[in-house]
PDB file of C-alpha atoms in Angstrom:
ATOM      1  CA  MET A   1     -60.618  53.235  54.392  1.00 25.00           C
ATOM      2  CA  ASP A   2     -63.095  56.011  53.683  1.00 29.00           C
ATOM      3  CA  LEU A   3     -65.397  54.214  51.252  1.00 31.00           C
ATOM      4  CA  PRO A   4     -67.102  50.821  51.319  1.00 30.00           C
ATOM      5  CA  ASP A   5     -66.560  50.343  47.592  1.00 36.00           C
ATOM      6  CA  ARG A   6     -63.407  48.249  47.078  1.00 40.00           C
ATOM      7  CA  GLN A   7     -62.941  49.806  43.643  1.00 48.00           C
ATOM      8  CA  ASP A   8     -62.268  53.308  44.923  1.00 52.00           C
ATOM      9  CA  LEU A   9     -59.835  53.035  47.784  1.00 48.00           C
ATOM     10  CA  ARG A  10     -56.623  54.764  48.693  1.00 46.00           C
ATOM     11  CA  GLY A  11     -54.073  57.006  47.861  1.00 42.00           C
ATOM     12  CA  THR A  12     -49.978  56.405  47.086  1.00 35.00           C
ATOM     13  CA  ARG A  13     -53.794  46.115  43.170  1.00 30.00           C
ATOM     14  CA  ARG A  14     -55.121  34.060  37.714  1.00 28.00           C
ATOM     15  CA  PRO A  15     -51.747  34.918  36.322  1.00 28.00           C
ATOM     16  CA  ALA A  16     -51.962  37.030  33.192  1.00 31.00           C
ATOM     17  CA  SER A  17     -51.264  35.628  29.771  1.00 29.00           C
ATOM     18  CA  PRO A  18     -48.613  37.327  27.605  1.00 30.00           C
ATOM     19  CA  SER A  19     -49.774  40.715  26.388  1.00 31.00           C
ATOM     20  CA  PRO A  20     -50.798  40.960  22.736  1.00 29.00           C
ATOM     21  CA  LEU A  21     -49.164  43.562  20.521  1.00 28.00           C
ATOM     22  CA  PRO A  22     -51.785  46.324  20.975  1.00 33.00           C
ATOM     23  CA  ARG A  23     -50.861  46.679  24.663  1.00 30.00           C
ATOM     24  CA  ARG A  24     -47.298  47.565  23.658  1.00 29.00           C
ATOM     25  CA  THR A  25     -48.174  50.048  20.928  1.00 30.00           C
ATOM     26  CA  PHE A  26     -47.089  53.638  21.417  1.00 31.00           C
ATOM     27  CA  LEU A  27     -50.209  55.717  21.000  1.00 32.00           C
ATOM     28  CA  GLY A  28     -50.713  59.441  20.692  1.00 35.00           C
ATOM     29  CA  ALA A  29     -51.298  60.922  17.275  1.00 34.00           C
ATOM     30  CA  LEU A  30     -54.457  58.968  16.557  1.00 33.00           C
ATOM     31  CA  GLY A  31     -56.198  60.004  19.763  1.00 35.00           C
ATOM     32  CA  ALA A  32     -55.307  63.669  19.428  1.00 32.00           C
ATOM     33  CA  ALA A  33     -56.273  63.908  15.772  1.00 33.00           C
ATOM     34  CA  ALA A  34     -59.520  61.946  16.101  1.00 33.00           C
ATOM     35  CA  VAL A  35     -60.829  63.538  19.293  1.00 30.00           C
ATOM     36  CA  LEU A  36     -59.602  67.111  19.047  1.00 31.00           C
ATOM     37  CA  GLY A  37     -59.316  67.462  15.286  1.00 36.00           C
ATOM     38  CA  THR A  38     -55.666  68.459  15.595  1.00 32.00           C
ATOM     39  CA  THR A  39     -52.813  67.649  13.285  1.00 35.00           C
ATOM     40  CA  ALA A  40     -51.281  64.258  14.060  1.00 36.00           C
ATOM     41  CA  LEU A  41     -48.136  64.574  16.151  1.00 37.00           C
ATOM     42  CA  PRO A  42     -44.771  63.622  14.688  1.00 36.00           C
ATOM     43  CA  ALA A  43     -43.624  60.237  15.967  1.00 33.00           C
ATOM     44  CA  SER A  44     -40.895  61.748  18.119  1.00 37.00           C
ATOM     45  CA  ALA A  45     -43.419  63.905  19.949  1.00 42.00           C
ATOM     46  CA  ALA A  46     -46.193  61.347  20.249  1.00 50.00           C
ATOM     47  CA  THR A  47     -44.337  58.374  21.678  1.00 82.00           C
ATOM     48  CA  TYR A  48     -42.723  57.392  24.941  1.00 91.00           C
ATOM     49  CA  PRO A  49     -40.799  54.253  25.973  1.00 93.00           C
ATOM     50  CA  LEU A  50     -43.071  51.781  27.762  1.00 95.00           C
ATOM     51  CA  LEU A  51     -42.284  48.627  29.717  1.00 96.00           C
ATOM     52  CA  THR A  52     -45.223  46.277  30.247  1.00 96.00           C
ATOM     53  CA  ARG A  53     -45.750  44.521  33.548  1.00 97.00           C
ATOM     54  CA  ALA A  54     -44.192  41.367  32.119  1.00 97.00           C
ATOM     55  CA  GLN A  55     -41.157  43.341  30.945  1.00 97.00           C
ATOM     56  CA  TRP A  56     -40.450  44.960  34.327  1.00 98.00           C
ATOM     57  CA  GLY A  57     -40.981  41.674  36.131  1.00 98.00           C
ATOM     58  CA  ALA A  58     -44.356  41.956  37.883  1.00 98.00           C
ATOM     59  CA  ASP A  59     -45.128  38.836  39.924  1.00 97.00           C
ATOM     60  CA  GLU A  60     -48.777  38.368  38.997  1.00 97.00           C
ATOM     61  CA  ALA A  61     -49.237  35.885  41.839  1.00 97.00           C
ATOM     62  CA  LEU A  62     -49.196  38.866  44.233  1.00 97.00           C
ATOM     63  CA  ARG A  63     -52.598  39.894  42.879  1.00 97.00           C
ATOM     64  CA  HIS A  64     -54.179  36.599  43.991  1.00 97.00           C
ATOM     65  CA  THR A  65     -55.048  34.784  47.168  1.00 94.00           C
ATOM     66  CA  ALA A  66     -53.610  31.364  47.966  1.00 93.00           C
ATOM     67  CA  THR A  67     -56.640  29.820  46.241  1.00 94.00           C
ATOM     68  CA  GLY A  68     -56.063  31.840  43.057  1.00 93.00           C
ATOM     69  CA  THR A  69     -58.841  34.394  43.569  1.00 94.00           C
ATOM     70  CA  GLU A  70     -58.055  37.852  42.238  1.00 95.00           C
ATOM     71  CA  ARG A  71     -57.767  40.129  45.262  1.00 95.00           C
ATOM     72  CA  TRP A  72     -58.813  43.301  43.455  1.00 96.00           C
ATOM     73  CA  PRO A  73     -60.992  42.555  40.399  1.00 95.00           C
ATOM     74  CA  PRO A  74     -60.745  45.402  37.878  1.00 96.00           C
ATOM     75  CA  ALA A  75     -63.525  47.913  37.279  1.00 97.00           C
ATOM     76  CA  TYR A  76     -63.490  50.351  34.355  1.00 98.00           C
ATOM     77  CA  TYR A  77     -64.814  53.903  33.847  1.00 98.00           C
ATOM     78  CA  PRO A  78     -64.319  56.735  31.332  1.00 98.00           C
ATOM     79  CA  VAL A  79     -61.359  59.040  31.977  1.00 98.00           C
ATOM     80  CA  GLN A  80     -62.207  62.434  33.485  1.00 98.00           C
ATOM     81  CA  THR A  81     -58.904  63.702  34.866  1.00 98.00           C
ATOM     82  CA  LEU A  82     -55.164  63.007  34.972  1.00 98.00           C
ATOM     83  CA  THR A  83     -53.175  63.333  38.203  1.00 98.00           C
ATOM     84  CA  VAL A  84     -49.402  63.552  38.735  1.00 98.00           C
ATOM     85  CA  HIS A  85     -47.639  62.110  41.805  1.00 98.00           C
ATOM     86  CA  HIS A  86     -44.154  61.425  43.112  1.00 98.00           C
ATOM     87  CA  THR A  87     -43.645  58.047  44.766  1.00 98.00           C
ATOM     88  CA  ALA A  88     -41.637  59.281  47.804  1.00 95.00           C
ATOM     89  CA  ASP A  89     -40.890  55.602  48.413  1.00 95.00           C
ATOM     90  CA  GLY A  90     -37.336  55.859  49.744  1.00 93.00           C
ATOM     91  CA  GLY A  91     -35.999  53.451  47.129  1.00 93.00           C
ATOM     92  CA  ASP A  92     -33.317  55.696  45.627  1.00 91.00           C
ATOM     93  CA  SER A  93     -30.653  52.997  45.991  1.00 94.00           C
ATOM     94  CA  LEU A  94     -32.584  50.523  43.832  1.00 96.00           C
ATOM     95  CA  GLU A  95     -32.379  50.078  40.083  1.00 97.00           C
ATOM     96  CA  ALA A  96     -35.550  51.546  38.555  1.00 98.00           C
ATOM     97  CA  ALA A  97     -37.355  48.315  37.625  1.00 98.00           C
ATOM     98  CA  ALA A  98     -36.498  46.841  41.039  1.00 98.00           C
ATOM     99  CA  ARG A  99     -37.925  49.973  42.605  1.00 98.00           C
ATOM    100  CA  VAL A 100     -41.180  49.530  40.690  1.00 98.00           C
ATOM    101  CA  ARG A 101     -41.329  45.912  41.850  1.00 98.00           C
ATOM    102  CA  ALA A 102     -40.802  47.032  45.460  1.00 97.00           C
ATOM    103  CA  ILE A 103     -43.628  49.571  45.221  1.00 98.00           C
ATOM    104  CA  TYR A 104     -45.791  46.864  43.653  1.00 98.00           C
ATOM    105  CA  ARG A 105     -45.117  44.459  46.528  1.00 97.00           C
ATOM    106  CA  THR A 106     -46.028  47.125  49.088  1.00 96.00           C
ATOM    107  CA  ASP A 107     -49.217  48.156  47.307  1.00 96.00           C
ATOM    108  CA  ALA A 108     -50.251  44.583  46.529  1.00 97.00           C
ATOM    109  CA  ALA A 109     -50.027  43.659  50.216  1.00 95.00           C
ATOM    110  CA  GLU A 110     -52.538  46.406  51.037  1.00 94.00           C
ATOM    111  CA  TYR A 111     -54.765  46.707  47.952  1.00 92.00           C
ATOM    112  CA  GLY A 112     -54.023  43.746  45.746  1.00 96.00           C
ATOM    113  CA  ASP A 113     -52.059  45.616  43.037  1.00 98.00           C
ATOM    114  CA  LEU A 114     -50.152  48.783  42.170  1.00 97.00           C
ATOM    115  CA  GLY A 115     -51.978  51.983  43.074  1.00 97.00           C
ATOM    116  CA  TYR A 116     -50.721  53.919  40.021  1.00 98.00           C
ATOM    117  CA  HIS A 117     -51.582  53.448  36.357  1.00 98.00           C
ATOM    118  CA  TYR A 118     -48.119  54.467  35.123  1.00 98.00           C
ATOM    119  CA  LEU A 119     -44.720  55.147  36.702  1.00 98.00           C
ATOM    120  CA  ILE A 120     -41.789  57.071  35.164  1.00 98.00           C
ATOM    121  CA  ASP A 121     -38.123  56.796  36.127  1.00 98.00           C
ATOM    122  CA  ALA A 122     -35.334  59.370  35.914  1.00 97.00           C
ATOM    123  CA  ALA A 123     -34.297  58.147  32.459  1.00 97.00           C
ATOM    124  CA  GLY A 124     -37.804  58.746  31.121  1.00 97.00           C
ATOM    125  CA  GLN A 125     -38.768  55.066  31.013  1.00 97.00           C
ATOM    126  CA  VAL A 126     -42.499  54.526  31.512  1.00 97.00           C
ATOM    127  CA  TYR A 127     -43.764  51.453  33.398  1.00 98.00           C
ATOM    128  CA  GLU A 128     -47.214  49.924  33.109  1.00 98.00           C
ATOM    129  CA  GLY A 129     -48.872  50.031  36.525  1.00 98.00           C
ATOM    130  CA  ARG A 130     -52.255  48.705  37.631  1.00 98.00           C
ATOM    131  CA  TRP A 131     -53.201  45.485  35.837  1.00 97.00           C
ATOM    132  CA  SER A 132     -56.058  46.092  33.404  1.00 97.00           C
ATOM    133  CA  GLY A 133     -56.483  42.805  31.552  1.00 93.00           C
ATOM    134  CA  THR A 134     -55.049  41.581  28.285  1.00 90.00           C
ATOM    135  CA  ASP A 135     -57.526  42.970  25.754  1.00 89.00           C
ATOM    136  CA  GLY A 136     -56.710  46.691  25.773  1.00 90.00           C
ATOM    137  CA  THR A 137     -53.783  49.076  26.065  1.00 92.00           C
ATOM    138  CA  PRO A 138     -52.087  49.524  29.466  1.00 96.00           C
ATOM    139  CA  ALA A 139     -54.507  50.836  32.114  1.00 97.00           C
ATOM    140  CA  HIS A 140     -57.483  50.389  29.765  1.00 97.00           C
ATOM    141  CA  ASP A 141     -59.951  47.742  28.671  1.00 96.00           C
ATOM    142  CA  ALA A 142     -60.791  46.988  25.036  1.00 95.00           C
ATOM    143  CA  ALA A 143     -63.440  49.737  25.046  1.00 95.00           C
ATOM    144  CA  GLY A 144     -60.852  52.323  26.103  1.00 95.00           C
ATOM    145  CA  ARG A 145     -62.154  52.749  29.649  1.00 97.00           C
ATOM    146  CA  LEU A 146     -59.721  53.279  32.527  1.00 98.00           C
ATOM    147  CA  VAL A 147     -59.205  50.600  35.152  1.00 98.00           C
ATOM    148  CA  THR A 148     -59.707  51.984  38.654  1.00 98.00           C
ATOM    149  CA  ALA A 149     -56.446  52.287  40.581  1.00 97.00           C
ATOM    150  CA  ALA A 150     -55.732  53.552  44.114  1.00 96.00           C
ATOM    151  CA  HIS A 151     -53.788  56.795  44.134  1.00 97.00           C
ATOM    152  CA  ILE A 152     -56.210  59.341  45.682  1.00 96.00           C
ATOM    153  CA  ARG A 153     -58.679  58.328  48.347  1.00 92.00           C
ATOM    154  CA  GLU A 154     -62.294  58.950  47.295  1.00 93.00           C
ATOM    155  CA  TYR A 155     -61.326  60.136  43.804  1.00 97.00           C
ATOM    156  CA  ASN A 156     -59.905  57.136  41.929  1.00 97.00           C
ATOM    157  CA  SER A 157     -62.427  55.904  39.365  1.00 98.00           C
ATOM    158  CA  GLY A 158     -61.932  57.717  36.065  1.00 98.00           C
ATOM    159  CA  ASN A 159     -58.798  59.457  37.383  1.00 98.00           C
ATOM    160  CA  VAL A 160     -55.459  58.514  35.779  1.00 98.00           C
ATOM    161  CA  GLY A 161     -52.601  58.267  38.286  1.00 98.00           C
ATOM    162  CA  ILE A 162     -49.057  58.865  36.974  1.00 98.00           C
ATOM    163  CA  ALA A 163     -46.169  58.742  39.451  1.00 98.00           C
ATOM    164  CA  LEU A 164     -42.556  59.797  38.949  1.00 98.00           C
ATOM    165  CA  LEU A 165     -40.110  57.651  40.887  1.00 98.00           C
ATOM    166  CA  GLY A 166     -38.483  59.702  43.630  1.00 97.00           C
ATOM    167  CA  THR A 167     -39.056  62.375  46.226  1.00 97.00           C
ATOM    168  CA  PHE A 168     -39.206  65.857  44.759  1.00 96.00           C
ATOM    169  CA  THR A 169     -39.644  68.015  47.829  1.00 94.00           C
ATOM    170  CA  ALA A 170     -36.066  69.342  47.535  1.00 91.00           C
ATOM    171  CA  GLN A 171     -35.159  68.527  43.928  1.00 93.00           C
ATOM    172  CA  SER A 172     -36.647  68.636  40.465  1.00 95.00           C
ATOM    173  CA  ALA A 173     -37.530  65.816  38.114  1.00 96.00           C
ATOM    174  CA  THR A 174     -34.952  65.103  35.415  1.00 97.00           C
ATOM    175  CA  PRO A 175     -35.488  66.575  31.947  1.00 96.00           C
ATOM    176  CA  LYS A 176     -35.948  63.057  30.528  1.00 97.00           C
ATOM    177  CA  ALA A 177     -38.643  62.251  33.090  1.00 97.00           C
ATOM    178  CA  ARG A 178     -40.367  65.545  32.299  1.00 96.00           C
ATOM    179  CA  VAL A 179     -40.342  64.818  28.561  1.00 95.00           C
ATOM    180  CA  SER A 180     -41.898  61.382  29.031  1.00 96.00           C
ATOM    181  CA  LEU A 181     -44.447  62.787  31.458  1.00 97.00           C
ATOM    182  CA  ALA A 182     -45.549  65.432  28.942  1.00 96.00           C
ATOM    183  CA  ARG A 183     -45.744  62.896  26.106  1.00 96.00           C
ATOM    184  CA  LEU A 184     -47.705  60.408  28.200  1.00 97.00           C
ATOM    185  CA  LEU A 185     -50.095  63.117  29.372  1.00 97.00           C
ATOM    186  CA  ALA A 186     -50.527  64.315  25.777  1.00 96.00           C
ATOM    187  CA  GLU A 187     -51.286  60.813  24.529  1.00 95.00           C
ATOM    188  CA  LEU A 188     -53.863  60.249  27.253  1.00 96.00           C
ATOM    189  CA  ALA A 189     -55.412  63.709  26.962  1.00 96.00           C
ATOM    190  CA  GLY A 190     -55.723  63.319  23.212  1.00 94.00           C
ATOM    191  CA  ARG A 191     -57.155  59.840  23.420  1.00 93.00           C
ATOM    192  CA  HIS A 192     -59.762  60.816  26.000  1.00 95.00           C
ATOM    193  CA  GLY A 193     -60.627  64.305  24.800  1.00 95.00           C
ATOM    194  CA  VAL A 194     -59.224  66.062  27.885  1.00 96.00           C
ATOM    195  CA  ASP A 195     -58.354  69.751  27.540  1.00 97.00           C
ATOM    196  CA  PRO A 196     -54.987  70.065  29.331  1.00 97.00           C
ATOM    197  CA  LEU A 197     -55.565  73.751  30.135  1.00 98.00           C
ATOM    198  CA  ALA A 198     -59.082  73.403  31.549  1.00 98.00           C
ATOM    199  CA  ASP A 199     -60.634  72.833  34.950  1.00 98.00           C
ATOM    200  CA  VAL A 200     -63.180  70.035  35.215  1.00 97.00           C
ATOM    201  CA  VAL A 201     -65.887  68.977  37.632  1.00 98.00           C
ATOM    202  CA  TYR A 202     -64.891  65.440  38.541  1.00 98.00           C
ATOM    203  CA  ARG A 203     -67.707  63.158  39.704  1.00 98.00           C
ATOM    204  CA  ASN A 204     -66.818  59.776  41.152  1.00 97.00           C
ATOM    205  CA  PRO A 205     -69.017  57.252  39.299  1.00 96.00           C
ATOM    206  CA  VAL A 206     -68.937  54.930  42.314  1.00 96.00           C
ATOM    207  CA  SER A 207     -69.568  57.267  45.259  1.00 95.00           C
ATOM    208  CA  ASN A 208     -70.809  60.446  43.488  1.00 96.00           C
ATOM    209  CA  ALA A 209     -68.136  62.470  45.316  1.00 96.00           C
ATOM    210  CA  VAL A 210     -67.596  65.728  43.380  1.00 97.00           C
ATOM    211  CA  ARG A 211     -64.559  68.013  43.152  1.00 97.00           C
ATOM    212  CA  THR A 212     -63.549  70.813  40.771  1.00 98.00           C
ATOM    213  CA  VAL A 213     -59.906  70.372  39.772  1.00 98.00           C
ATOM    214  CA  PRO A 214     -57.511  71.029  36.904  1.00 98.00           C
ATOM    215  CA  ALA A 215     -57.939  68.465  34.134  1.00 98.00           C
ATOM    216  CA  ILE A 216     -54.210  67.780  34.571  1.00 98.00           C
ATOM    217  CA  GLY A 217     -53.450  68.237  38.235  1.00 98.00           C
ATOM    218  CA  GLY A 218     -51.317  67.062  41.095  1.00 98.00           C
ATOM    219  CA  HIS A 219     -52.174  65.028  44.165  1.00 98.00           C
ATOM    220  CA  ARG A 220     -52.159  68.314  46.104  1.00 97.00           C
ATOM    221  CA  ASP A 221     -55.227  69.455  44.130  1.00 97.00           C
ATOM    222  CA  TRP A 222     -57.175  66.604  45.719  1.00 97.00           C
ATOM    223  CA  ALA A 223     -55.821  66.341  49.263  1.00 95.00           C
ATOM    224  CA  SER A 224     -53.611  67.993  51.861  1.00 95.00           C
ATOM    225  CA  THR A 225     -50.237  66.560  50.869  1.00 96.00           C
ATOM    226  CA  GLU A 226     -46.769  67.566  49.657  1.00 95.00           C
ATOM    227  CA  CYS A 227     -47.182  65.246  46.675  1.00 97.00           C
ATOM    228  CA  PRO A 228     -46.004  65.732  43.946  1.00 98.00           C
ATOM    229  CA  GLY A 229     -43.431  68.077  45.454  1.00 96.00           C
ATOM    230  CA  THR A 230     -41.708  70.471  43.050  1.00 95.00           C
ATOM    231  CA  LEU A 231     -43.638  68.906  40.180  1.00 96.00           C
ATOM    232  CA  TYR A 232     -46.681  70.777  41.453  1.00 97.00           C
ATOM    233  CA  THR A 233     -45.147  74.179  40.702  1.00 96.00           C
ATOM    234  CA  ASP A 234     -44.054  72.816  37.308  1.00 96.00           C
ATOM    235  CA  LEU A 235     -47.593  71.803  36.337  1.00 97.00           C
ATOM    236  CA  PRO A 236     -48.563  75.088  34.605  1.00 97.00           C
ATOM    237  CA  TYR A 237     -45.575  74.635  32.277  1.00 97.00           C
ATOM    238  CA  ILE A 238     -46.293  70.932  31.801  1.00 97.00           C
ATOM    239  CA  ARG A 239     -49.909  71.688  30.851  1.00 98.00           C
ATOM    240  CA  ARG A 240     -48.710  74.124  28.206  1.00 97.00           C
ATOM    241  CA  GLU A 241     -46.237  71.524  26.899  1.00 96.00           C
ATOM    242  CA  VAL A 242     -49.074  69.014  26.628  1.00 96.00           C
ATOM    243  CA  ALA A 243     -51.262  71.528  24.796  1.00 96.00           C
ATOM    244  CA  GLU A 244     -48.443  72.261  22.357  1.00 95.00           C
ATOM    245  CA  LEU A 245     -47.944  68.559  21.676  1.00 94.00           C
ATOM    246  CA  LEU A 246     -51.644  68.132  20.985  1.00 93.00           C
ATOM    247  CA  ALA A 247     -51.638  71.135  18.676  1.00 92.00           C
ATOM    248  CA  GLY A 248     -48.759  69.629  16.703  1.00 84.00           C
TER     249      GLY A 248
END
């Protein structure tokens, strides 16, 4: 553990009440149009299939101690950057939702919850990751701030972590996973006013650690790692896809 602040650890998380409708809404066009002044995206380009934590079977008891205390209380900060990962979890034999549950159990044992904000399977299904409460959209509070997850040590707060299920050191992500990744990145970039083609100076609001990185980057931009494998060389194309989606 490099930092004393519990809210900004690691690298790849009271039982929640049922999620209200806004947490299951597919967003995209509104954020892009309002923040960037672009034409609203057609529905087919703006949306992606999302499973909430309840829908993929998250055991919310894993986030709590035996006395019911939340092990990792959420903290929220404005989004600065978006980072792509692969899970490299060795769970290829598992059905996708079971694989997400397995990653959740592993992360919860160490941190108290999932370390990623979103996960994407080979069929393009998106899974809600880190628990963020019941009053906002997945990964966000009602004010639209991002819950801190644990996907890059020292650089977590304000940094969205999206992980594709699998190990991509010797293979590529499926076309369906790529499509959902681009749509999810476009929705988030539009909502938070992030230029997908720019570099940004990220400043950790907890520790003040600073790093200049692509606004949409890979784990390898932050640390010495193979993650996200072949997705890293795909990122220039993915950024352009995101920019095209935002432009309509």
